[in-house]
PDB file of C-alpha atoms in Angstrom:
ATOM      1  CA  UNK C  19     -97.681  72.722  48.018  1.00  0.00           C
ATOM      2  CA  UNK C  20     -95.490  75.585  46.859  1.00  0.00           C
ATOM      3  CA  UNK C  21     -93.402  77.773  48.684  1.00  0.00           C
ATOM      4  CA  UNK C  22     -93.811  81.714  48.599  1.00  0.00           C
ATOM      5  CA  UNK C  23     -90.619  81.824  46.360  1.00  0.00           C
ATOM      6  CA  UNK C  24     -92.230  79.418  43.839  1.00  0.00           C
ATOM      7  CA  UNK C  25     -95.497  81.099  43.898  1.00  0.00           C
ATOM      8  CA  UNK C  26     -93.866  84.328  43.211  1.00  0.00           C
ATOM      9  CA  UNK C  27     -91.803  82.757  40.189  1.00  0.00           C
ATOM     10  CA  UNK C  28     -94.988  81.043  38.887  1.00  0.00           C
ATOM     11  CA  UNK C  29     -97.325  84.042  39.058  1.00  0.00           C
ATOM     12  CA  UNK C  30     -94.856  87.018  38.532  1.00  0.00           C
ATOM     13  CA  UNK C  31     -96.355  88.451  41.965  1.00  0.00           C
ATOM     14  CA  UNK C  32     -93.368  89.559  44.137  1.00  0.00           C
ATOM     15  CA  UNK C  33     -92.656  87.774  47.541  1.00  0.00           C
ATOM     16  CA  UNK C  34     -93.180  91.178  49.095  1.00  0.00           C
ATOM     17  CA  UNK C  35     -96.488  91.484  47.915  1.00  0.00           C
ATOM     18  CA  UNK C  36     -97.479  88.054  48.790  1.00  0.00           C
ATOM     19  CA  UNK C  37     -96.237  88.771  52.329  1.00  0.00           C
ATOM     20  CA  UNK C  38     -98.527  91.839  52.256  1.00  0.00           C
ATOM     21  CA  UNK C  39    -101.504  89.838  51.105  1.00  0.00           C
ATOM     22  CA  UNK C  40    -100.877  87.344  54.035  1.00  0.00           C
ATOM     23  CA  UNK C  41    -100.669  90.308  56.430  1.00  0.00           C
ATOM     24  CA  UNK C  42    -103.926  91.912  55.587  1.00  0.00           C
ATOM     25  CA  UNK C  43    -105.557  88.816  55.244  1.00  0.00           C
ATOM     26  CA  UNK C  44    -106.294  88.569  51.755  1.00  0.00           C
ATOM     27  CA  UNK C  45    -104.529  85.460  50.814  1.00  0.00           C
ATOM     28  CA  UNK C  46    -103.324  83.458  53.634  1.00  0.00           C
ATOM     29  CA  UNK C  47    -100.957  80.417  53.179  1.00  0.00           C
ATOM     30  CA  UNK C  48    -102.248  76.985  53.475  1.00  0.00           C
ATOM     31  CA  UNK C  49    -100.011  76.204  56.140  1.00  0.00           C
ATOM     32  CA  UNK C  50     -96.649  77.133  57.676  1.00  0.00           C
ATOM     33  CA  UNK C  51     -93.800  74.497  57.427  1.00  0.00           C
ATOM     34  CA  UNK C  52     -91.938  73.414  60.522  1.00  0.00           C
ATOM     35  CA  UNK C  53     -89.255  75.730  59.168  1.00  0.00           C
ATOM     36  CA  UNK C  54     -91.579  78.821  59.204  1.00  0.00           C
ATOM     37  CA  UNK C  55     -91.970  78.848  55.526  1.00  0.00           C
ATOM     38  CA  UNK C  56     -95.212  79.775  53.908  1.00  0.00           C
ATOM     39  CA  UNK C  57     -96.845  77.113  51.839  1.00  0.00           C
ATOM     40  CA  UNK C  58     -99.591  77.381  49.119  1.00  0.00           C
ATOM     41  CA  UNK C  59    -101.903  74.778  47.633  1.00  0.00           C
ATOM     42  CA  UNK C  60    -103.785  74.842  44.252  1.00  0.00           C
ATOM     43  CA  UNK C  61    -106.868  76.262  46.036  1.00  0.00           C
ATOM     44  CA  UNK C  62    -104.616  79.185  47.239  1.00  0.00           C
ATOM     45  CA  UNK C  63    -103.548  79.652  43.881  1.00  0.00           C
ATOM     46  CA  UNK C  64    -107.106  79.775  42.554  1.00  0.00           C
ATOM     47  CA  UNK C  65    -107.828  82.470  45.015  1.00  0.00           C
ATOM     48  CA  UNK C  66    -104.772  84.576  43.779  1.00  0.00           C
ATOM     49  CA  UNK C  67    -105.774  84.141  40.150  1.00  0.00           C
ATOM     50  CA  UNK C  68    -109.133  85.884  41.237  1.00  0.00           C
ATOM     51  CA  UNK C  69    -107.294  88.618  43.208  1.00  0.00           C
ATOM     52  CA  UNK C  70    -105.134  89.070  40.198  1.00  0.00           C
ATOM     53  CA  UNK C  71    -107.911  89.480  37.802  1.00  0.00           C
ATOM     54  CA  UNK C  72    -109.708  92.000  40.004  1.00  0.00           C
ATOM     55  CA  UNK C  73    -106.369  93.901  40.478  1.00  0.00           C
ATOM     56  CA  UNK C  74    -106.136  93.938  36.712  1.00  0.00           C
ATOM     57  CA  UNK C  75    -109.557  95.554  36.766  1.00  0.00           C
ATOM     58  CA  UNK C  76    -108.328  98.069  39.291  1.00  0.00           C
ATOM     59  CA  UNK C  77    -110.336  97.004  42.264  1.00  0.00           C
ATOM     60  CA  UNK C  78    -108.904  98.103  45.507  1.00  0.00           C
ATOM     61  CA  UNK C  79    -107.495  95.276  47.782  1.00  0.00           C
ATOM     62  CA  UNK C  80    -109.954  95.913  50.482  1.00  0.00           C
ATOM     63  CA  UNK C  81    -113.064  95.432  48.084  1.00  0.00           C
ATOM     64  CA  UNK C  82    -111.374  92.236  46.474  1.00  0.00           C
ATOM     65  CA  UNK C  83    -111.170  90.903  50.015  1.00  0.00           C
ATOM     66  CA  UNK C  84    -114.942  91.763  50.586  1.00  0.00           C
ATOM     67  CA  UNK C  85    -115.970  90.047  47.345  1.00  0.00           C
ATOM     68  CA  UNK C  86    -114.077  86.777  47.710  1.00  0.00           C
ATOM     69  CA  UNK C  87    -115.155  86.306  51.271  1.00  0.00           C
ATOM     70  CA  UNK C  88    -118.691  87.567  50.611  1.00  0.00           C
ATOM     71  CA  UNK C  89    -121.331  84.798  51.652  1.00  0.00           C
ATOM     72  CA  UNK C  90    -122.177  82.898  48.662  1.00  0.00           C
ATOM     73  CA  UNK C  91    -119.358  83.711  46.435  1.00  0.00           C
ATOM     74  CA  UNK C  92    -119.503  81.818  43.336  1.00  0.00           C
ATOM     75  CA  UNK C  93    -116.181  81.577  41.377  1.00  0.00           C
ATOM     76  CA  UNK C  94    -117.846  80.611  37.996  1.00  0.00           C
ATOM     77  CA  UNK C  95    -120.187  83.629  38.088  1.00  0.00           C
ATOM     78  CA  UNK C  96    -117.472  85.971  39.201  1.00  0.00           C
ATOM     79  CA  UNK C  97    -115.320  84.645  36.484  1.00  0.00           C
ATOM     80  CA  UNK C  98    -118.060  85.665  33.817  1.00  0.00           C
ATOM     81  CA  UNK C  99    -118.151  89.034  35.252  1.00  0.00           C
ATOM     82  CA  UNK C 100    -114.174  89.294  35.058  1.00  0.00           C
ATOM     83  CA  UNK C 101    -114.444  88.408  31.353  1.00  0.00           C
ATOM     84  CA  UNK C 102    -117.248  90.987  30.869  1.00  0.00           C
ATOM     85  CA  UNK C 103    -115.123  93.638  32.519  1.00  0.00           C
ATOM     86  CA  UNK C 104    -112.039  92.667  30.573  1.00  0.00           C
ATOM     87  CA  UNK C 105    -113.869  92.929  27.263  1.00  0.00           C
ATOM     88  CA  UNK C 106    -115.197  96.420  28.163  1.00  0.00           C
ATOM     89  CA  UNK C 107    -111.467  97.223  29.163  1.00  0.00           C
ATOM     90  CA  UNK C 108    -110.436  96.085  25.790  1.00  0.00           C
ATOM     91  CA  UNK C 109    -112.917  97.920  23.903  1.00  0.00           C
ATOM     92  CA  UNK C 110    -111.944 101.088  25.556  1.00  0.00           C
ATOM     93  CA  UNK C 111    -108.394 100.598  24.724  1.00  0.00           C
ATOM     94  CA  UNK C 112    -109.312  99.840  21.244  1.00  0.00           C
ATOM     95  CA  UNK C 113    -111.197 103.034  21.008  1.00  0.00           C
ATOM     96  CA  UNK C 114    -108.184 104.910  22.481  1.00  0.00           C
ATOM     97  CA  UNK C 115    -105.891 103.298  20.044  1.00  0.00           C
ATOM     98  CA  UNK C 116    -108.090 104.233  17.145  1.00  0.00           C
ATOM     99  CA  UNK C 117    -108.198 107.926  18.429  1.00  0.00           C
ATOM    100  CA  UNK C 118    -104.623 108.131  18.883  1.00  0.00           C
ATOM    101  CA  UNK C 119    -104.026 106.952  15.215  1.00  0.00           C
ATOM    102  CA  UNK C 120    -106.519 109.493  14.077  1.00  0.00           C
ATOM    103  CA  UNK C 121    -104.438 112.147  15.623  1.00  0.00           C
ATOM    104  CA  UNK C 122    -101.315 110.655  14.281  1.00  0.00           C
ATOM    105  CA  UNK C 123    -102.617 110.407  10.653  1.00  0.00           C
ATOM    106  CA  UNK C 124    -104.359 113.649  10.632  1.00  0.00           C
ATOM    107  CA  UNK C 125    -101.581 115.656  12.089  1.00  0.00           C
ATOM    108  CA  UNK C 126    -103.727 117.652  14.331  1.00  0.00           C
ATOM    109  CA  UNK C 127    -105.195 117.175  17.804  1.00  0.00           C
ATOM    110  CA  UNK C 128    -108.802 116.298  17.667  1.00  0.00           C
ATOM    111  CA  UNK C 129    -110.685 117.830  20.743  1.00  0.00           C
ATOM    112  CA  UNK C 130    -112.770 114.625  21.203  1.00  0.00           C
ATOM    113  CA  UNK C 131    -112.804 112.936  24.709  1.00  0.00           C
ATOM    114  CA  UNK C 132    -115.429 110.064  24.122  1.00  0.00           C
ATOM    115  CA  UNK C 133    -112.661 107.420  24.017  1.00  0.00           C
ATOM    116  CA  UNK C 134    -111.434 108.319  27.527  1.00  0.00           C
ATOM    117  CA  UNK C 135    -115.102 107.841  28.816  1.00  0.00           C
ATOM    118  CA  UNK C 136    -114.848 104.952  31.632  1.00  0.00           C
ATOM    119  CA  UNK C 137    -118.784 105.133  32.526  1.00  0.00           C
ATOM    120  CA  UNK C 138    -119.823 101.831  31.112  1.00  0.00           C
ATOM    121  CA  UNK C 139    -116.757 100.084  32.726  1.00  0.00           C
ATOM    122  CA  UNK C 140    -117.298 101.965  36.072  1.00  0.00           C
ATOM    123  CA  UNK C 141    -121.138 101.007  36.281  1.00  0.00           C
ATOM    124  CA  UNK C 142    -120.491  97.433  35.520  1.00  0.00           C
ATOM    125  CA  UNK C 143    -117.674  97.357  38.175  1.00  0.00           C
ATOM    126  CA  UNK C 144    -120.064  98.874  40.638  1.00  0.00           C
ATOM    127  CA  UNK C 145    -122.805  96.087  39.755  1.00  0.00           C
ATOM    128  CA  UNK C 146    -120.035  93.598  40.650  1.00  0.00           C
ATOM    129  CA  UNK C 147    -119.207  95.206  43.926  1.00  0.00           C
ATOM    130  CA  UNK C 148    -122.919  95.409  44.812  1.00  0.00           C
ATOM    131  CA  UNK C 149    -123.461  91.627  43.856  1.00  0.00           C
ATOM    132  CA  UNK C 150    -120.534  90.560  45.936  1.00  0.00           C
ATOM    133  CA  UNK C 151    -119.333  93.015  48.472  1.00  0.00           C
ATOM    134  CA  UNK C 152    -122.083  95.138  49.470  1.00  0.00           C
ATOM    135  CA  UNK C 153    -124.788  92.444  50.217  1.00  0.00           C
ATOM    136  CA  UNK C 154    -126.970  92.848  53.453  1.00  0.00           C
ATOM    137  CA  UNK C 155    -125.500  89.614  54.598  1.00  0.00           C
ATOM    138  CA  UNK C 156    -121.723  90.929  54.225  1.00  0.00           C
ATOM    139  CA  UNK C 157    -122.599  94.120  56.091  1.00  0.00           C
ATOM    140  CA  UNK C 158    -124.095  92.275  58.926  1.00  0.00           C
ATOM    141  CA  UNK C 159    -120.967  90.084  58.953  1.00  0.00           C
ATOM    142  CA  UNK C 160    -118.835  93.142  59.218  1.00  0.00           C
ATOM    143  CA  UNK C 161    -120.952  94.477  61.941  1.00  0.00           C
ATOM    144  CA  UNK C 162    -120.929  91.216  63.971  1.00  0.00           C
ATOM    145  CA  UNK C 163    -116.990  90.682  63.718  1.00  0.00           C
ATOM    146  CA  UNK C 164    -116.282  94.343  64.246  1.00  0.00           C
ATOM    147  CA  UNK C 165    -113.983  94.805  67.301  1.00  0.00           C
ATOM    148  CA  UNK C 166    -113.421  91.199  67.872  1.00  0.00           C
ATOM    149  CA  UNK C 167    -109.861  89.985  68.472  1.00  0.00           C
ATOM    150  CA  UNK C 168    -108.181  87.306  66.068  1.00  0.00           C
ATOM    151  CA  UNK C 169    -108.341  85.029  69.033  1.00  0.00           C
ATOM    152  CA  UNK C 170    -112.025  85.400  69.172  1.00  0.00           C
ATOM    153  CA  UNK C 171    -112.527  85.054  65.363  1.00  0.00           C
ATOM    154  CA  UNK C 172    -110.426  81.717  65.445  1.00  0.00           C
ATOM    155  CA  UNK C 173    -112.534  80.413  68.264  1.00  0.00           C
ATOM    156  CA  UNK C 174    -115.550  80.997  66.364  1.00  0.00           C
ATOM    157  CA  UNK C 175    -113.955  79.497  63.307  1.00  0.00           C
ATOM    158  CA  UNK C 176    -113.053  76.297  65.176  1.00  0.00           C
ATOM    159  CA  UNK C 177    -116.585  75.957  66.507  1.00  0.00           C
ATOM    160  CA  UNK C 178    -117.646  76.077  62.548  1.00  0.00           C
ATOM    161  CA  UNK C 179    -115.040  73.363  61.922  1.00  0.00           C
ATOM    162  CA  UNK C 180    -116.287  71.264  64.534  1.00  0.00           C
ATOM    163  CA  UNK C 181    -119.760  71.421  63.081  1.00  0.00           C
ATOM    164  CA  UNK C 182    -118.476  70.144  59.786  1.00  0.00           C
ATOM    165  CA  UNK C 183    -116.442  67.412  61.409  1.00  0.00           C
ATOM    166  CA  UNK C 184    -119.636  66.422  63.392  1.00  0.00           C
ATOM    167  CA  UNK C 185    -121.508  66.283  60.103  1.00  0.00           C
ATOM    168  CA  UNK C 186    -118.851  64.272  58.465  1.00  0.00           C
ATOM    169  CA  UNK C 187    -119.112  61.547  61.235  1.00  0.00           C
ATOM    170  CA  UNK C 188    -122.878  61.241  60.227  1.00  0.00           C
ATOM    171  CA  UNK C 189    -122.155  60.759  56.518  1.00  0.00           C
ATOM    172  CA  UNK C 190    -122.986  57.136  56.399  1.00  0.00           C
ATOM    173  CA  UNK C 191    -126.667  58.028  57.326  1.00  0.00           C
ATOM    174  CA  UNK C 192    -129.433  59.170  54.701  1.00  0.00           C
ATOM    175  CA  UNK C 193    -129.175  62.917  54.341  1.00  0.00           C
ATOM    176  CA  UNK C 194    -132.891  63.453  55.710  1.00  0.00           C
ATOM    177  CA  UNK C 195    -132.225  61.377  58.811  1.00  0.00           C
ATOM    178  CA  UNK C 196    -133.383  63.380  61.892  1.00  0.00           C
ATOM    179  CA  UNK C 197    -129.966  63.431  63.365  1.00  0.00           C
ATOM    180  CA  UNK C 198    -128.620  64.865  60.314  1.00  0.00           C
ATOM    181  CA  UNK C 199    -131.145  67.512  59.860  1.00  0.00           C
ATOM    182  CA  UNK C 200    -130.818  68.573  63.621  1.00  0.00           C
ATOM    183  CA  UNK C 201    -127.149  69.165  62.601  1.00  0.00           C
ATOM    184  CA  UNK C 202    -128.204  71.189  59.664  1.00  0.00           C
ATOM    185  CA  UNK C 203    -130.391  73.397  61.822  1.00  0.00           C
ATOM    186  CA  UNK C 204    -127.387  73.948  64.312  1.00  0.00           C
ATOM    187  CA  UNK C 205    -125.321  74.869  61.459  1.00  0.00           C
ATOM    188  CA  UNK C 206    -127.886  77.496  60.211  1.00  0.00           C
ATOM    189  CA  UNK C 207    -128.523  78.736  63.760  1.00  0.00           C
ATOM    190  CA  UNK C 208    -124.652  79.254  64.390  1.00  0.00           C
ATOM    191  CA  UNK C 209    -124.049  81.105  61.002  1.00  0.00           C
ATOM    192  CA  UNK C 210    -126.818  83.470  62.145  1.00  0.00           C
ATOM    193  CA  UNK C 211    -125.491  83.999  65.510  1.00  0.00           C
ATOM    194  CA  UNK C 212    -121.808  84.540  64.611  1.00  0.00           C
ATOM    195  CA  UNK C 213    -121.913  85.705  60.992  1.00  0.00           C
ATOM    196  CA  UNK C 214    -125.049  86.840  59.237  1.00  0.00           C
ATOM    197  CA  UNK C 215    -128.829  86.027  59.114  1.00  0.00           C
ATOM    198  CA  UNK C 216    -128.606  82.799  57.425  1.00  0.00           C
ATOM    199  CA  UNK C 217    -131.868  82.480  55.612  1.00  0.00           C
ATOM    200  CA  UNK C 218    -132.917  79.405  53.849  1.00  0.00           C
ATOM    201  CA  UNK C 219    -131.934  80.956  50.414  1.00  0.00           C
ATOM    202  CA  UNK C 220    -128.574  81.986  51.686  1.00  0.00           C
ATOM    203  CA  UNK C 221    -128.155  78.404  53.502  1.00  0.00           C
ATOM    204  CA  UNK C 222    -128.802  76.857  50.066  1.00  0.00           C
ATOM    205  CA  UNK C 223    -126.453  78.903  48.446  1.00  0.00           C
ATOM    206  CA  UNK C 224    -123.774  78.000  50.902  1.00  0.00           C
ATOM    207  CA  UNK C 225    -124.470  74.361  50.525  1.00  0.00           C
ATOM    208  CA  UNK C 226    -123.785  74.756  46.574  1.00  0.00           C
ATOM    209  CA  UNK C 227    -120.800  76.657  47.335  1.00  0.00           C
ATOM    210  CA  UNK C 228    -119.374  73.952  49.647  1.00  0.00           C
ATOM    211  CA  UNK C 229    -118.948  71.711  46.327  1.00  0.00           C
ATOM    212  CA  UNK C 230    -118.550  74.017  43.804  1.00  0.00           C
ATOM    213  CA  UNK C 231    -115.630  75.914  45.401  1.00  0.00           C
ATOM    214  CA  UNK C 232    -112.754  73.629  45.507  1.00  0.00           C
ATOM    215  CA  UNK C 233    -111.124  75.417  48.515  1.00  0.00           C
ATOM    216  CA  UNK C 234    -114.343  74.764  50.594  1.00  0.00           C
ATOM    217  CA  UNK C 235    -114.971  71.414  49.230  1.00  0.00           C
ATOM    218  CA  UNK C 236    -111.022  70.438  50.241  1.00  0.00           C
ATOM    219  CA  UNK C 237    -111.412  71.976  53.736  1.00  0.00           C
ATOM    220  CA  UNK C 238    -114.631  70.634  54.526  1.00  0.00           C
ATOM    221  CA  UNK C 239    -113.650  67.055  53.296  1.00  0.00           C
ATOM    222  CA  UNK C 240    -110.541  67.420  55.277  1.00  0.00           C
ATOM    223  CA  UNK C 241    -112.511  68.091  58.480  1.00  0.00           C
ATOM    224  CA  UNK C 242    -115.317  65.501  58.094  1.00  0.00           C
ATOM    225  CA  UNK C 243    -113.769  62.799  55.742  1.00  0.00           C
ATOM    226  CA  UNK C 244    -113.893  62.415  51.840  1.00  0.00           C
ATOM    227  CA  UNK C 245    -117.385  63.167  50.701  1.00  0.00           C
ATOM    228  CA  UNK C 246    -118.453  65.414  53.568  1.00  0.00           C
ATOM    229  CA  UNK C 247    -119.078  68.464  51.410  1.00  0.00           C
ATOM    230  CA  UNK C 248    -121.518  66.786  49.295  1.00  0.00           C
ATOM    231  CA  UNK C 249    -123.143  65.265  52.094  1.00  0.00           C
ATOM    232  CA  UNK C 250    -123.659  68.660  53.714  1.00  0.00           C
ATOM    233  CA  UNK C 251    -124.890  69.927  50.470  1.00  0.00           C
ATOM    234  CA  UNK C 252    -127.480  67.098  50.158  1.00  0.00           C
ATOM    235  CA  UNK C 253    -128.557  67.376  53.606  1.00  0.00           C
ATOM    236  CA  UNK C 254    -128.940  71.165  53.241  1.00  0.00           C
ATOM    237  CA  UNK C 255    -131.110  70.699  50.113  1.00  0.00           C
ATOM    238  CA  UNK C 256    -133.404  68.207  51.923  1.00  0.00           C
ATOM    239  CA  UNK C 257    -133.843  70.870  54.938  1.00  0.00           C
ATOM    240  CA  UNK C 258    -134.372  73.810  52.686  1.00  0.00           C
ATOM    241  CA  UNK C 259    -137.047  71.827  50.644  1.00  0.00           C
TER     242      UNK C 259
END
């Protein structure tokens, strides 16, 4: 665990900015110490890396939050998109540098604005936003949680945590056991009722995310015991097949 000051020194992000990210729910600390200090684990730092990469690409904080919290968000796929956007940004900067040098060497101002064109970058950025932040599932989630108090949202989150804990208590059973499959059905119904319509495709994607995203894997294993995330993934795989 690192304190907010240690995270600031490690990343170059000011303490004030980290406090702001906490206040708007973009990057919550992993826990608060008994002395009231914000503490961050490695999963939080991974989320911060994603935030900083999207910020470097000029994504607004609200859109970054929507992307990172989008149902089925896959860090590896997002990283590929970030790399593509950074490459487009580099190509544009190289073109601007070449253009400026031409002006410098030619001694005159050329009336050519092609180097300033951001069309390709903007189009690809929109594709990224549509992939993560403008999905039907996310919009439905936004509508279902609109107007709910923090206490209500926390109560719903606690119920979901309890479901993972219950699944963890069954992890000694085969994933296709009736009792396990009934819990998966309950999980799907709970997500549909409280967040968004959890189709079998979405549920399958969530199952993969539970093990591929270290933050999810760590949290689920803490709730149900070591191996719970993988057990849930296997049980979901059986269910959707």
